[in-house]
Coordinates of C-alpha atoms and ligand atoms in Angstrom, one line a residue:
X97 CA 71.3 1.4 -51.6
X98 CA 70.0 3.7 -49.2
X99 CA 68.2 6.8 -50.3
X100 CA 70.8 9.5 -49.1
X101 CA 70.1 13.4 -50.0
X102 CA 72.9 15.1 -51.7
X103 CA 73.6 16.5 -48.8
X104 CA 74.4 13.2 -47.0
X105 CA 76.6 12.0 -49.8
X106 CA 78.4 15.2 -49.9
X107 CA 79.3 15.0 -45.7
X108 CA 80.0 11.6 -46.1
X109 CA 81.9 11.7 -49.4
X110 CA 84.0 15.4 -48.3
X111 CA 83.6 15.1 -44.4
X112 CA 84.3 18.2 -42.5
X113 CA 86.5 18.2 -39.1
X114 CA 87.9 15.0 -39.2
X115 CA 90.5 14.5 -36.4
X116 CA 91.5 15.2 -33.1
X117 CA 92.3 18.1 -31.3
X118 CA 95.3 17.0 -28.9
X119 CA 94.2 20.4 -26.4
X120 CA 90.6 19.5 -26.3
X121 CA 88.8 21.1 -23.7
X122 CA 86.0 18.6 -24.1
X123 CA 86.1 15.1 -25.6
X124 CA 82.9 12.5 -25.6
X125 CA 82.8 8.9 -26.9
X126 CA 80.0 7.1 -27.5
X127 CA 79.2 3.9 -29.3
X128 CA 81.9 0.8 -29.7
X129 CA 83.4 -1.1 -32.5
X130 CA 81.4 -4.3 -30.9
X131 CA 77.9 -2.3 -32.1
X132 CA 79.1 -1.5 -35.4
X133 CA 79.4 2.2 -34.5
X134 CA 81.7 4.5 -32.6
X135 CA 82.1 8.4 -32.6
X136 CA 84.6 10.4 -30.8
X137 CA 84.0 14.0 -30.8
X138 CA 86.5 16.6 -29.7
X139 CA 85.6 20.2 -28.8
X140 CA 88.0 23.2 -28.5
X141 CA 86.3 26.6 -26.7
X142 CA 87.6 30.2 -26.7
X143 CA 89.8 31.5 -24.0
X144 CA 87.2 32.7 -22.0
X145 CA 85.5 28.8 -22.1
X146 CA 82.6 30.4 -23.7
X147 CA 81.8 29.5 -26.9
X148 CA 83.2 26.5 -28.9
X149 CA 86.0 27.7 -31.6
X150 CA 86.6 24.3 -33.1
X151 CA 85.2 20.7 -33.2
X152 CA 86.4 17.9 -34.8
X153 CA 85.6 13.9 -34.7
X154 CA 86.6 10.2 -35.4
X155 CA 84.3 7.9 -36.2
X156 CA 83.7 4.3 -37.2
X157 CA 80.3 4.0 -39.2
X158 CA 78.4 4.1 -42.2
X159 CA 78.4 6.9 -44.5
X160 CA 75.6 8.3 -42.3
X161 CA 77.3 8.1 -39.7
X162 CA 80.2 10.2 -41.1
X163 CA 77.6 12.6 -42.8
X164 CA 76.0 13.3 -39.0
X165 CA 78.9 13.6 -37.3
X166 CA 80.4 16.2 -39.9
X167 CA 77.3 17.8 -39.6
X168 CA 77.1 18.0 -36.1
X169 CA 80.5 19.4 -36.0
X170 CA 79.8 22.2 -38.5
X171 CA 76.7 22.9 -36.3
X172 CA 78.2 23.3 -33.1
X173 CA 81.0 25.8 -33.9
X174 CA 80.5 29.5 -32.7
X175 CA 77.8 28.2 -30.1
X176 CA 78.1 28.2 -26.4
X177 CA 77.9 24.5 -24.6
X178 CA 74.2 25.3 -23.5
X179 CA 73.3 26.2 -27.3
X180 CA 74.8 23.2 -28.8
X181 CA 73.3 20.8 -26.2
X182 CA 70.0 22.6 -27.4
X183 CA 70.8 20.8 -30.7
X184 CA 68.4 17.9 -31.3
X185 CA 69.3 14.9 -33.6
X186 CA 66.0 15.8 -35.5
X187 CA 68.0 19.2 -36.1
X188 CA 71.3 17.2 -37.1
X189 CA 69.4 14.9 -39.7
X190 CA 67.5 18.2 -40.6
X191 CA 70.9 19.7 -41.5
X192 CA 71.4 17.1 -43.9
X193 CA 68.2 17.4 -45.4
X194 CA 66.8 14.5 -43.7
X195 CA 68.0 10.8 -43.0
X196 CA 66.6 7.5 -44.2
X197 CA 64.3 6.5 -40.7
X198 CA 66.4 3.6 -40.5
X199 CA 69.5 5.6 -39.8
X200 CA 68.4 7.9 -37.8
X201 CA 70.3 6.1 -35.0
X202 CA 73.5 7.9 -36.8
X203 CA 71.9 11.4 -35.6
X204 CA 71.2 10.2 -32.2
X205 CA 74.6 8.8 -31.5
X206 CA 75.9 12.6 -32.7
X207 CA 74.1 14.3 -30.2
X208 CA 74.8 11.9 -27.2
X209 CA 78.7 12.3 -28.1
X210 CA 78.0 16.0 -27.7
X211 CA 76.2 15.3 -24.4
X212 CA 79.2 13.1 -23.2
X213 CA 81.7 15.8 -23.9
X214 CA 79.8 18.2 -22.5
X215 CA 79.3 16.4 -19.0
X216 CA 82.7 15.4 -19.0
X217 CA 83.7 18.9 -19.5
X218 CA 81.4 19.5 -16.2
X219 CA 83.1 17.4 -14.0
X220 CA 80.1 14.8 -14.2
X221 CA 80.3 11.0 -14.5
X222 CA 79.8 9.6 -18.0
X223 CA 78.6 5.7 -17.8
X224 CA 81.2 3.7 -19.4
X225 CA 79.9 0.5 -20.6
X226 CA 81.8 -1.8 -22.9
X227 CA 79.0 -1.7 -25.4
X228 CA 78.2 2.2 -24.3
X229 CA 75.3 3.8 -26.2
X230 CA 74.4 5.4 -23.0
X231 CA 74.5 9.0 -22.7
X232 CA 75.9 11.5 -20.5
X233 CA 73.2 11.3 -18.0
X234 CA 75.0 12.2 -14.5
X235 CA 73.4 10.7 -11.8
X236 CA 70.8 8.7 -13.5
X237 CA 72.2 5.9 -15.2
X238 CA 69.4 4.3 -15.4
X239 CA 68.7 0.3 -16.1
X240 CA 69.8 -1.5 -19.1
X241 CA 67.0 -2.7 -21.2
X242 CA 68.8 -3.6 -24.5
X243 CA 71.4 -5.8 -23.1
X244 CA 72.8 -6.6 -26.8
X245 CA 73.5 -2.7 -27.1
X246 CA 73.7 -1.7 -23.5
X247 CA 70.9 1.0 -23.9
X248 CA 68.9 2.0 -20.8
X249 CA 65.5 3.1 -20.1
X250 CA 66.2 6.7 -19.5
X251 CA 68.0 7.0 -22.6
X252 CA 65.5 5.1 -24.8
X253 CA 62.4 6.9 -22.9
X254 CA 64.0 10.5 -23.7
X255 CA 64.3 9.7 -27.5
X256 CA 60.9 8.2 -27.8
X257 CA 59.6 11.3 -26.3
X258 CA 61.6 13.9 -28.2
X259 CA 60.9 12.0 -31.6
X260 CA 57.7 11.2 -31.0
X261 CA 58.2 7.5 -31.8
X262 CA 55.1 5.2 -31.2
X263 CA 56.7 1.8 -32.6
X264 CA 59.1 -0.6 -31.2
X265 CA 60.3 -0.4 -35.1
X266 CA 61.6 2.9 -34.6
X267 CA 62.8 3.0 -31.4
X268 CA 65.3 0.5 -33.3
X269 CA 65.8 2.9 -36.2
X270 CA 66.7 5.7 -34.1
X271 CA 68.5 3.6 -31.2
X272 CA 69.4 0.1 -32.6
X273 CA 67.7 -1.3 -29.3
X274 CA 65.8 -4.3 -30.2
X275 CA 67.9 -4.6 -33.5
X276 CA 69.9 -7.9 -32.0
X277 CA 68.3 -10.8 -30.1
X278 CA 65.0 -8.7 -30.2
X279 CA 64.5 -10.0 -26.3
X280 CA 64.2 -6.3 -25.1
X281 CA 61.0 -5.7 -27.7
X282 CA 58.6 -6.0 -25.3
X283 CA 60.0 -3.6 -22.5
X284 CA 60.6 -1.3 -25.7
X285 CA 56.8 -1.4 -26.1
X286 CA 56.3 -0.7 -22.2
X287 CA 58.5 2.6 -22.7
X288 CA 56.6 3.7 -25.2
X289 CA 53.1 3.4 -23.8
X290 CA 54.3 4.7 -20.9
X291 CA 55.7 8.0 -23.1
X292 CA 52.8 8.3 -24.5
X293 CA 50.7 8.2 -21.3
X294 CA 52.7 11.4 -20.3
X295 CA 51.8 12.5 -23.4
X296 CA 48.4 12.3 -23.1
X297 CA 48.2 13.9 -19.7
X298 CA 49.9 17.1 -21.6
X299 CA 47.2 19.7 -21.8
X300 CA 47.8 20.8 -25.1
X301 CA 46.0 24.0 -26.5
X302 CA 46.4 26.4 -29.6
X303 CA 49.4 29.0 -29.3
X304 CA 47.8 32.7 -29.0
X305 CA 50.7 34.2 -31.0
X306 CA 53.3 32.1 -33.4
X307 CA 56.2 33.6 -35.2
X308 CA 56.4 32.2 -38.7
X309 CA 59.2 30.1 -38.0
X310 CA 57.6 28.4 -34.8
X311 CA 54.4 28.2 -37.1
X312 CA 56.4 25.5 -39.3
X313 CA 57.6 24.2 -36.5
X314 CA 54.6 23.4 -34.6
X315 CA 52.8 22.2 -38.2
X316 CA 55.7 19.6 -38.2
X317 CA 55.7 18.5 -34.7
X318 CA 51.8 18.1 -34.9
X319 CA 52.5 16.0 -38.1
X320 CA 55.1 13.8 -36.5
X321 CA 53.3 13.4 -33.2
X322 CA 49.6 13.5 -34.1
X323 CA 49.1 12.7 -37.7
X324 CA 51.9 10.3 -39.1
X325 CA 51.6 7.4 -36.4
X326 CA 47.6 7.5 -37.2
X327 CA 48.1 6.8 -41.1
X328 CA 51.0 4.3 -40.4
X329 CA 48.6 2.1 -38.2
X330 CA 46.6 1.7 -41.5
X331 CA 49.7 1.1 -43.8
X332 CA 49.8 4.8 -44.9
X333 CA 51.7 7.8 -44.8
X334 CA 51.9 11.5 -45.5
X335 CA 54.7 13.6 -46.4
X336 CA 55.1 17.0 -45.7
X337 CA 55.6 18.8 -49.2
X338 CA 55.7 22.8 -48.6
X339 CA 54.3 25.3 -45.9
X340 CA 53.3 29.0 -47.3
X341 CA 51.9 31.2 -44.5
X342 CA 48.9 28.9 -43.5
X343 CA 48.6 26.9 -46.9
X344 CA 50.1 23.6 -46.0
X345 CA 50.8 21.0 -48.9
X346 CA 51.3 17.4 -48.0
X347 CA 51.2 14.0 -50.3
X348 CA 49.8 11.1 -49.3
X349 CA 52.1 7.9 -49.3
X350 CA 52.0 4.3 -49.5
X351 CA 48.1 2.9 -48.8
X352 CA 47.1 6.6 -48.6
X353 CA 48.4 7.4 -51.9
X354 CA 45.3 7.7 -54.7
X355 CA 42.8 6.3 -51.5
X356 CA 39.4 6.9 -52.5
X357 CA 39.1 8.6 -48.9
X358 CA 42.5 11.2 -48.9
X359 CA 40.1 13.9 -49.1
X360 CA 38.5 13.5 -45.9
X361 CA 42.6 12.5 -44.5
X362 CA 43.2 15.6 -45.5
X363 CA 40.4 17.1 -44.1
X364 CA 41.4 15.7 -41.0
X365 CA 44.4 16.8 -40.8
X366 CA 43.5 19.9 -41.3
X367 CA 41.1 19.8 -38.7
X368 CA 44.0 18.6 -36.2
X369 CA 46.5 21.5 -37.5
X370 CA 43.7 24.3 -37.0
X371 CA 43.1 22.8 -33.2
X372 CA 46.7 22.7 -32.3
X373 CA 48.8 25.2 -34.6
X374 CA 46.4 27.9 -36.2
X375 CA 42.7 28.1 -36.9
X376 CA 43.6 29.7 -40.6
X377 CA 45.6 26.5 -41.7
X378 CA 44.7 25.1 -45.0
X379 CA 45.7 21.5 -46.0
X380 CA 46.5 20.7 -49.6
X381 CA 46.7 17.6 -50.9
X382 CA 49.2 17.1 -53.9
X383 CA 49.5 14.3 -56.0
X384 CA 51.9 11.7 -54.6
Ligands
FES483 S1 68.2 -7.2 -25.5 FE1 67.9 -5.9 -27.1 S2 68.2 -6.6 -29.0 FE2 68.8 -8.0 -27.5

């Protein structure tokens, strides 16, 4: 049984905005029944065609697919198409209080449906593969990497990059690629290396000024991108518990929980956050 948050359960049991919009301005469809998940998203714009005034969905999928679709329709209402497109799959998961990593592909599917709807509305070609999990990338459909799920290299690289993925298993959780025959896993690993190589070339330095909101976002980003993958490599993990100004509380999990070196690990986390976020960061370990 999955460990769903109360918000996921609520959106699964009482999904918002189920149904269709007969005179929708934009419709995006992704997934297929053959893949086990399918989502059709309908958007209605105001008379000036600027803001989304209504959003509905029809889906075939698990509890988290229904909850993610429900959340997405709530999130996009009142936004312009560009504002809606800026919603990341992580934000959909955050809206729901988090999703189990194995279910993150549901949040990705919601974002894909949105991209497909907007691309179609704007007159771009949308790939229409029978097993299509491929998103709306006009003019650059990419090469199919995962034949079982019809997933392209362009799509995989985008998901790896935006979610800071570092293992093929994570890529499977976020996209399903690799979750069938497994034949594409070596290629997925190559794509991860490619994206990580690109990341390594990016100069990163501590911002001069940060709003509280930005600071919190950056702390979370550094933990996900720079810290947790290192801990996973040794069978450990950490969870961000709270951020209060410059005080960051974390709990160590798995092999890191109760480890005699956790004090050193906390110090390593603190130094990394000071290096990339703000020099006054203090990391506190709370009991696991
Ligand atoms: S080709 Fe990707 S799982 Fe089969």
